XYZ file of C-alpha atoms in Angstrom:
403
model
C 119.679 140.184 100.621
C 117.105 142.444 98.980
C 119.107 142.118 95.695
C 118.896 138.881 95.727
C 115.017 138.226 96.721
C 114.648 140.411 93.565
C 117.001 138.141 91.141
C 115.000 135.149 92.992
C 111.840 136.297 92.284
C 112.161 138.252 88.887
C 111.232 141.480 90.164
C 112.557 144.338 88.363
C 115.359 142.367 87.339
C 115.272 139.148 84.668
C 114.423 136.001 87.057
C 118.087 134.211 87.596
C 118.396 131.689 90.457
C 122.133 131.813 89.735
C 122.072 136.034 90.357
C 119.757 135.488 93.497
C 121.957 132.687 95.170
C 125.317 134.764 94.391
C 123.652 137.862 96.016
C 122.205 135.437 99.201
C 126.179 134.014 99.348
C 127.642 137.659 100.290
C 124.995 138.715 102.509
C 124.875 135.619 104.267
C 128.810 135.155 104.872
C 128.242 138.875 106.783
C 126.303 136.829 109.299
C 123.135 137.733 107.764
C 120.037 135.362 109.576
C 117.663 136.083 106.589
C 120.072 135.865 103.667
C 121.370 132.347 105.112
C 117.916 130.938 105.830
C 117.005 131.645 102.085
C 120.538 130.452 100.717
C 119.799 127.253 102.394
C 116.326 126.796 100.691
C 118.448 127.330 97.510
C 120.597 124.183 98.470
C 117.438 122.595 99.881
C 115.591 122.700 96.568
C 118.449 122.871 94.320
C 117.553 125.910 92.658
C 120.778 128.351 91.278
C 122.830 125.134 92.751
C 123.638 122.082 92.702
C 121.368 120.548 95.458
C 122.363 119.430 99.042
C 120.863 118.860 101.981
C 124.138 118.486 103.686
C 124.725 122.654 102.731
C 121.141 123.255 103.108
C 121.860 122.501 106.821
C 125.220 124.630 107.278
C 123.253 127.408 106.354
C 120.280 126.567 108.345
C 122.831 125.951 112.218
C 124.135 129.623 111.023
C 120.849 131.019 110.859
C 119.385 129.126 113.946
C 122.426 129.534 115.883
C 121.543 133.182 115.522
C 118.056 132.629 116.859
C 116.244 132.874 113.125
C 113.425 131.129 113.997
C 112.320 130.273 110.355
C 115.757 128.371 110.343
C 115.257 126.618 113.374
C 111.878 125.541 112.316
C 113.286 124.144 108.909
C 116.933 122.742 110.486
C 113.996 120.702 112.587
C 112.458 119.749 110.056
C 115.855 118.327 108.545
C 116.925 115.927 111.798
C 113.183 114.514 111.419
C 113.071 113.759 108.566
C 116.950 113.060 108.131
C 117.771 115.241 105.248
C 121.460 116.102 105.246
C 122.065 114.962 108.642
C 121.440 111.308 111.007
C 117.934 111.382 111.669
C 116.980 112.568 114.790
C 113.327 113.050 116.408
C 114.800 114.087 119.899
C 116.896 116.833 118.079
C 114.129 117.772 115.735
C 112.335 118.478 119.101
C 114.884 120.365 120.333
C 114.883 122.613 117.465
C 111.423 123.478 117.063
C 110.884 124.081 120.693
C 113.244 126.917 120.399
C 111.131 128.334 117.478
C 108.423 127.342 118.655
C 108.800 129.364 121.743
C 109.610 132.514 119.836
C 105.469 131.923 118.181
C 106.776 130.218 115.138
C 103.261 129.098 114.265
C 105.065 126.579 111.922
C 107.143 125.118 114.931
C 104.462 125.457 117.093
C 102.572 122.795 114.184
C 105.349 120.596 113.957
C 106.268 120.134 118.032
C 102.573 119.343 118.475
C 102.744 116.649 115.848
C 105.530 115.192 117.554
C 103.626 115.132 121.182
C 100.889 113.936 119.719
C 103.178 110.753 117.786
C 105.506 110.530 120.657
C 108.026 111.254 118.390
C 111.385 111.875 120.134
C 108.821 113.176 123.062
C 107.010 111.113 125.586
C 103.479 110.838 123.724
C 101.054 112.982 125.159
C 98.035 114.480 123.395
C 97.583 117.371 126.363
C 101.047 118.509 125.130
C 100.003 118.424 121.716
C 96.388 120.530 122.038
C 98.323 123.088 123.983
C 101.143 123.845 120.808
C 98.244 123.578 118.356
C 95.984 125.737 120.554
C 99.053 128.586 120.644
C 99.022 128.115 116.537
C 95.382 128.271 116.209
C 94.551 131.324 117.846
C 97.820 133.109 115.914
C 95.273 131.668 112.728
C 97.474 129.067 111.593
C 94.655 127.097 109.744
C 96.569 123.491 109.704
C 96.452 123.851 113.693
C 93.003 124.655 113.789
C 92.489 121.711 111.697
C 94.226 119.305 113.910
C 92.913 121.241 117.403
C 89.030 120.320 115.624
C 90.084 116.916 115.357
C 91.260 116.435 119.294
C 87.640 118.244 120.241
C 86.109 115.882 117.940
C 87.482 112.218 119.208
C 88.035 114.135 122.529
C 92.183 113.752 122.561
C 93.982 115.774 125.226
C 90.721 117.657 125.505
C 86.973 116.913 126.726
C 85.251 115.515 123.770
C 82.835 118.756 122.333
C 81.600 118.480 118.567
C 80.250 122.155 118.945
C 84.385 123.192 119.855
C 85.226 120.892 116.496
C 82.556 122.760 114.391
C 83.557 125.823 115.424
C 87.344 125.282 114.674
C 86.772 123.619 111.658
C 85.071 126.399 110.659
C 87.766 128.816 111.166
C 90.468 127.003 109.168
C 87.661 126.041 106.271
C 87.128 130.343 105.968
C 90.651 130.113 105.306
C 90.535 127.908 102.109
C 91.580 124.576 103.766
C 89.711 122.167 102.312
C 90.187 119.236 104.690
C 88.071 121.397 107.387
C 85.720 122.280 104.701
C 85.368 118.598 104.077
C 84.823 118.127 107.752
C 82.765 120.642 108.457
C 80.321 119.835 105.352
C 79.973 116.570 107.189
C 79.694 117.995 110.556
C 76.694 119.412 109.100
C 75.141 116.589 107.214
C 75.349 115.042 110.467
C 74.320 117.941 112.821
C 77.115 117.367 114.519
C 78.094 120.320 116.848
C 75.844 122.701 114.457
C 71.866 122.251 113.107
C 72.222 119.426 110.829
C 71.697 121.021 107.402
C 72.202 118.982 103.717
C 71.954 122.370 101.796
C 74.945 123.764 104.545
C 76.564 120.120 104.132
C 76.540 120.828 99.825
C 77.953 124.516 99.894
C 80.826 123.353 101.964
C 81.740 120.219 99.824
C 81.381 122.318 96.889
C 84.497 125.052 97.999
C 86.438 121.912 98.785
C 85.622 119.980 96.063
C 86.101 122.523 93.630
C 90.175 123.012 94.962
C 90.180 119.367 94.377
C 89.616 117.337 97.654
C 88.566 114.106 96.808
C 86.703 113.245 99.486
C 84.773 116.420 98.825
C 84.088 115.706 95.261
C 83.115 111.687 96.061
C 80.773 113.576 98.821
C 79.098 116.343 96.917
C 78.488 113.748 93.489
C 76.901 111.833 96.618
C 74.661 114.242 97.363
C 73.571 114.742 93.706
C 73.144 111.188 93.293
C 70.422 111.361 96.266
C 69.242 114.957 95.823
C 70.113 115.771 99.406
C 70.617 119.156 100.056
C 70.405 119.664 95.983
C 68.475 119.054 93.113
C 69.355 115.290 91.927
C 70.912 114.809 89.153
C 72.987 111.938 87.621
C 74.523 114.129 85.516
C 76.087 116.285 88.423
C 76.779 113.447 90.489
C 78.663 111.487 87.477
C 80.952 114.849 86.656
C 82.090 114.677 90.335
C 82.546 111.327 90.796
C 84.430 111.079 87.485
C 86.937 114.087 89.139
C 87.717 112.029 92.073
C 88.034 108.962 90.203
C 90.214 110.374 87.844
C 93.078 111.274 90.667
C 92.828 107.720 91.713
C 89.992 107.662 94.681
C 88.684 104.077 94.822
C 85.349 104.738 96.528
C 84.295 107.534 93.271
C 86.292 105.123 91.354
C 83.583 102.221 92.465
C 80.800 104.611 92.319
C 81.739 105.802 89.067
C 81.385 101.572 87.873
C 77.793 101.696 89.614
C 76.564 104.887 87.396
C 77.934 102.741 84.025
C 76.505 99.794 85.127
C 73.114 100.934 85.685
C 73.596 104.050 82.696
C 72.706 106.842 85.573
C 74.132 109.732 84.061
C 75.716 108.556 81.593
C 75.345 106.221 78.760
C 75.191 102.441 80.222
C 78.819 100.408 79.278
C 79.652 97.560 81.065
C 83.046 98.322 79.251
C 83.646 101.419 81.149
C 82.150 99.449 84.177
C 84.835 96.840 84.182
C 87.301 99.842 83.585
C 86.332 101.453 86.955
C 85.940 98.391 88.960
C 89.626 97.277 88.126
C 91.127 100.318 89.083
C 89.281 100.662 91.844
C 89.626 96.967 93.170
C 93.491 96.813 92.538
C 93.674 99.662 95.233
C 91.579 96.963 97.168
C 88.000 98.153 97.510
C 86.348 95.089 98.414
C 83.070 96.068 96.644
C 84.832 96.547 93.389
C 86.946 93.161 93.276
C 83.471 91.040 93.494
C 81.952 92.795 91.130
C 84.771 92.771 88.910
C 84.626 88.699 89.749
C 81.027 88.807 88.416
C 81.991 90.852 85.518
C 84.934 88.250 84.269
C 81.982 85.497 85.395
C 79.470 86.360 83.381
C 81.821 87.859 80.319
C 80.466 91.289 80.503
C 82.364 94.226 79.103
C 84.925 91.921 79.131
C 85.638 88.329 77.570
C 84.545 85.624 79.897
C 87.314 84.358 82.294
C 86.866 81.983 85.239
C 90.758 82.073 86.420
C 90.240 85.792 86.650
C 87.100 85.845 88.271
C 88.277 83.468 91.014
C 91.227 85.594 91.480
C 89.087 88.391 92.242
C 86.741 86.797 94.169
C 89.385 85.564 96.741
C 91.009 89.140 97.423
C 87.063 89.573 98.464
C 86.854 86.898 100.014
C 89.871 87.159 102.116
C 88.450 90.715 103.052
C 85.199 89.050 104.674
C 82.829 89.800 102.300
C 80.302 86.819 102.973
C 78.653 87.195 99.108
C 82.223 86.384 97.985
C 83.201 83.766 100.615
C 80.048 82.272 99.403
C 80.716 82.677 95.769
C 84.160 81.519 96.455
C 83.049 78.539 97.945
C 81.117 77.517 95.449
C 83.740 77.830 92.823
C 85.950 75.475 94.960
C 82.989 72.905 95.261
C 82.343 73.278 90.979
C 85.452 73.442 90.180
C 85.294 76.815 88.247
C 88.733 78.888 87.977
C 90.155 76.468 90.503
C 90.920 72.832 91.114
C 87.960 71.559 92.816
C 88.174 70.970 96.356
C 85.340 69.819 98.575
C 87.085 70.558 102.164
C 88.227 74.131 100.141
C 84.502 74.635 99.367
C 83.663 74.283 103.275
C 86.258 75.787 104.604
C 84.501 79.400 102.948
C 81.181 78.216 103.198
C 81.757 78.375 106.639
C 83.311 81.805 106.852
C 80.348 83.386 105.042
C 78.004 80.917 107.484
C 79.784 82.269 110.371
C 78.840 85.904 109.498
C 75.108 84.379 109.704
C 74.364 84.240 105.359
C 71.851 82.046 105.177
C 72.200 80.068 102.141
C 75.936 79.167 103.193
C 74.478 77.805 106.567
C 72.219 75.708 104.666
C 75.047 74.436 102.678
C 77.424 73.413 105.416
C 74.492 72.036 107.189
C 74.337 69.658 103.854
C 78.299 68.720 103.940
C 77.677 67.586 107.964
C 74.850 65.340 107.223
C 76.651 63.629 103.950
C 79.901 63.914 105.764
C 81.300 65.849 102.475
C 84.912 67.900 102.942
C 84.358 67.471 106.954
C 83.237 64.620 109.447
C 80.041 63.656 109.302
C 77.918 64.986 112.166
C 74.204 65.294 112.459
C 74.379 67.841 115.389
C 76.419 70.107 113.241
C 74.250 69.537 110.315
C 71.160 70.418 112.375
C 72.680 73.356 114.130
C 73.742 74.927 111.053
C 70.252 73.631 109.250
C 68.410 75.527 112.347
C 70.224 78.895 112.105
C 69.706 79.118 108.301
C 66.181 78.317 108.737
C 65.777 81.470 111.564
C 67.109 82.908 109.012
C 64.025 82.516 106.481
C 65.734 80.240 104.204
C 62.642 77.700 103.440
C 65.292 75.109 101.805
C 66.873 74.883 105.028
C 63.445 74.821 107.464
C 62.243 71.668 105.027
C 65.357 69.896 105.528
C 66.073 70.278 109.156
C 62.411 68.578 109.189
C 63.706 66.006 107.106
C 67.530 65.370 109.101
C 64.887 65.618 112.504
């Protein structure tokens, strides 16, 4: 077994997969647990082999069967996710309770997931705090991660931001940057610790810098505003432009903003358009109206109305009340789209129901001309009143016209 770990890993020996696996094959047809658990990561990942889950498994039941806990752990990890055998969440279960009860902190990670999914398990979140408890305190940092989040929303435990901080803080001093995320934000919103933007910043940073997104979108944040740092454009451009670039819509929209407005960087409504379209074909609402306006008005790109009213739609079906307005509007010209009065009301209501002004005004117009609906003078003056509590003058002169 030794041998081989030494082919496997090139020490003292020229690296050879082939050499390591040959080695791991004698050892582990002696019965031995650790020499079969690593020949069946060979199968598993194909390396020195020909890949197969269906032999990664053999190997892992010898191993397991033997009470390698490592084995049971991944053998579980096989029936859930069905590699090499029928999928099974009640045998996954089965599996890494037996590591897990020999401390595999692994196993101990993986049965909580499945309490806490009420996956091949009855669902219970008390369950799942009490596996990821018995990882956490062994310093598994992916438990303490997930026993943060059940103090945080309160899930199989009383609800205590303090017990989240202070969890999320242990697995962050171990490099994981999804608690360093968290915990940056537990502290921008003094949540559980004394709220603190410069604490907020120096945790963003260490995650940002391994490359969490939602780190780097948050820190460029900060720089944009100077909280907690010195503003600068310039910073907050370099780390929006990092999460952009591995595909995170919200720096991907931000990004478009600091082009748009030439904050940071030199103003292009090319590159504007650029970052809107990626970022509103992963549907950020925000970033399909403005890439709407963009194809309206032909900036950074040539003038389109078919495109524009394509965009403005996916807005519009997302409830955004500018672009159920805009969209309404377009129906009612006849811009992009075959013009349609009832169309045109139909989302001048939607943006009137989410109380915008000017389209309350409008369908308070199509009621008293009896335009796309039936004409109705209570409905025109109903619709003419709530605009006008809504300071729009148009509306307060013509409901003391229609009165």
């Amino acid at each position: 077994t030794n041998l081989a770990k030494c082919y496997y890993n090139g020490e003292g020996v020229t690296q050879s997969y082939e050499k390591a696996v040959e080695w791991y094959i004698k050892a582990a047809e002696q019965g031995d647990t650790d020499a079969q658990y690593n020949l069946a990561i060979c199968y598993y990942d194909g390396e020195g082999v020909t890949q197969s889950y269906e032999k990664a498994v053999e190997w892992y039941i010898k191993a397991a069967e033997q009470g390698f806990s490592p084995a049971q752990n991944n053998l579980a990890n096989c029936y859930y996710d069905g590699e090499g055998v029928t999928q099974s969440y009640e045998k996954a279960v089965e599996w890494y309770i037996k590591a897990a009860e020999q401390g595999d902190t692994d196993a101990q990670y993986n049965l909580a997931i499945c309490y806490y999914k009420g996956k091949g398990v009855t669902q219970s979140y008390e369950k799942a705090v009490e596996w990821w408890d018995k990882a956490a305190k062994k310093g598994d940092s992916k438990a303490q991660y997930r026993l943060a989040f059940c103090y945080y929303f309160g899930e199989g435990v009383y609800q205590s931001y303090e017990k989240a901080a202070e969890w999320f803080e242990k697995a962050a001093e171990q490099g994981n940057t999804d608690a360093q995320y968290n915990l940056a934000t537990c502290y921008y919103k003094g949540e559980g610790v004394y709220q603190s933007y410069e604490k907020s910043v120096e945790w963003w940073d260490k995650a940002a810098e391994q490359g969490n997104v939602n780190a780097q979108n948050s820190l460029a944040t900060a720089y944009y505003n100077g909280q907690g740092v010195t503003q600068s454009y310039e910073k907050a451009v370099e780390w929006f432009e990092k999460a952009a670039e591995q595909g995170f819509s919200p720096a991907q929209t931000n990004l478009a903003k600091c082009y748009y407005n030439g904050e940071g960087v030199t103003q292009s409504y090319e590159k504007t358009v650029e970052w809107f379209e990626k970022a509103a074909e992963q549907g950020i609402v925000e970033a399909q109206f403005n890439l709407s306006q963009h194809y309206y008005q032909g900036k950074g790109v040539e003038k389109n109305l078919s495109k524009s009213f394509y965009w403005c739609e996916k807005a519009a079906k997302q409830g955004l009340k500018d672009a159920q307005l805009n969209l309404g509007t377009r129906y009612f010209a006849g811009e992009g789209v075959e013009k349609s009065i009832s169309k045109a009301v139909y989302w001048f209501r939607k943006a009137a129901e989410q109380n915008d002004e000017k389209a309350q005004f409008l369908l308070a117009r199509f009621y008293y001309a009896g335009q796309g609906v039936e004409k109705s003078i209570s409905e025109a003056i109903y619709w003419a009143r709530r605009s006008c509590n809504n300071f729009y003058d148009e509306a307060c002169s013509f409901l003391n016209m229609i009165n």
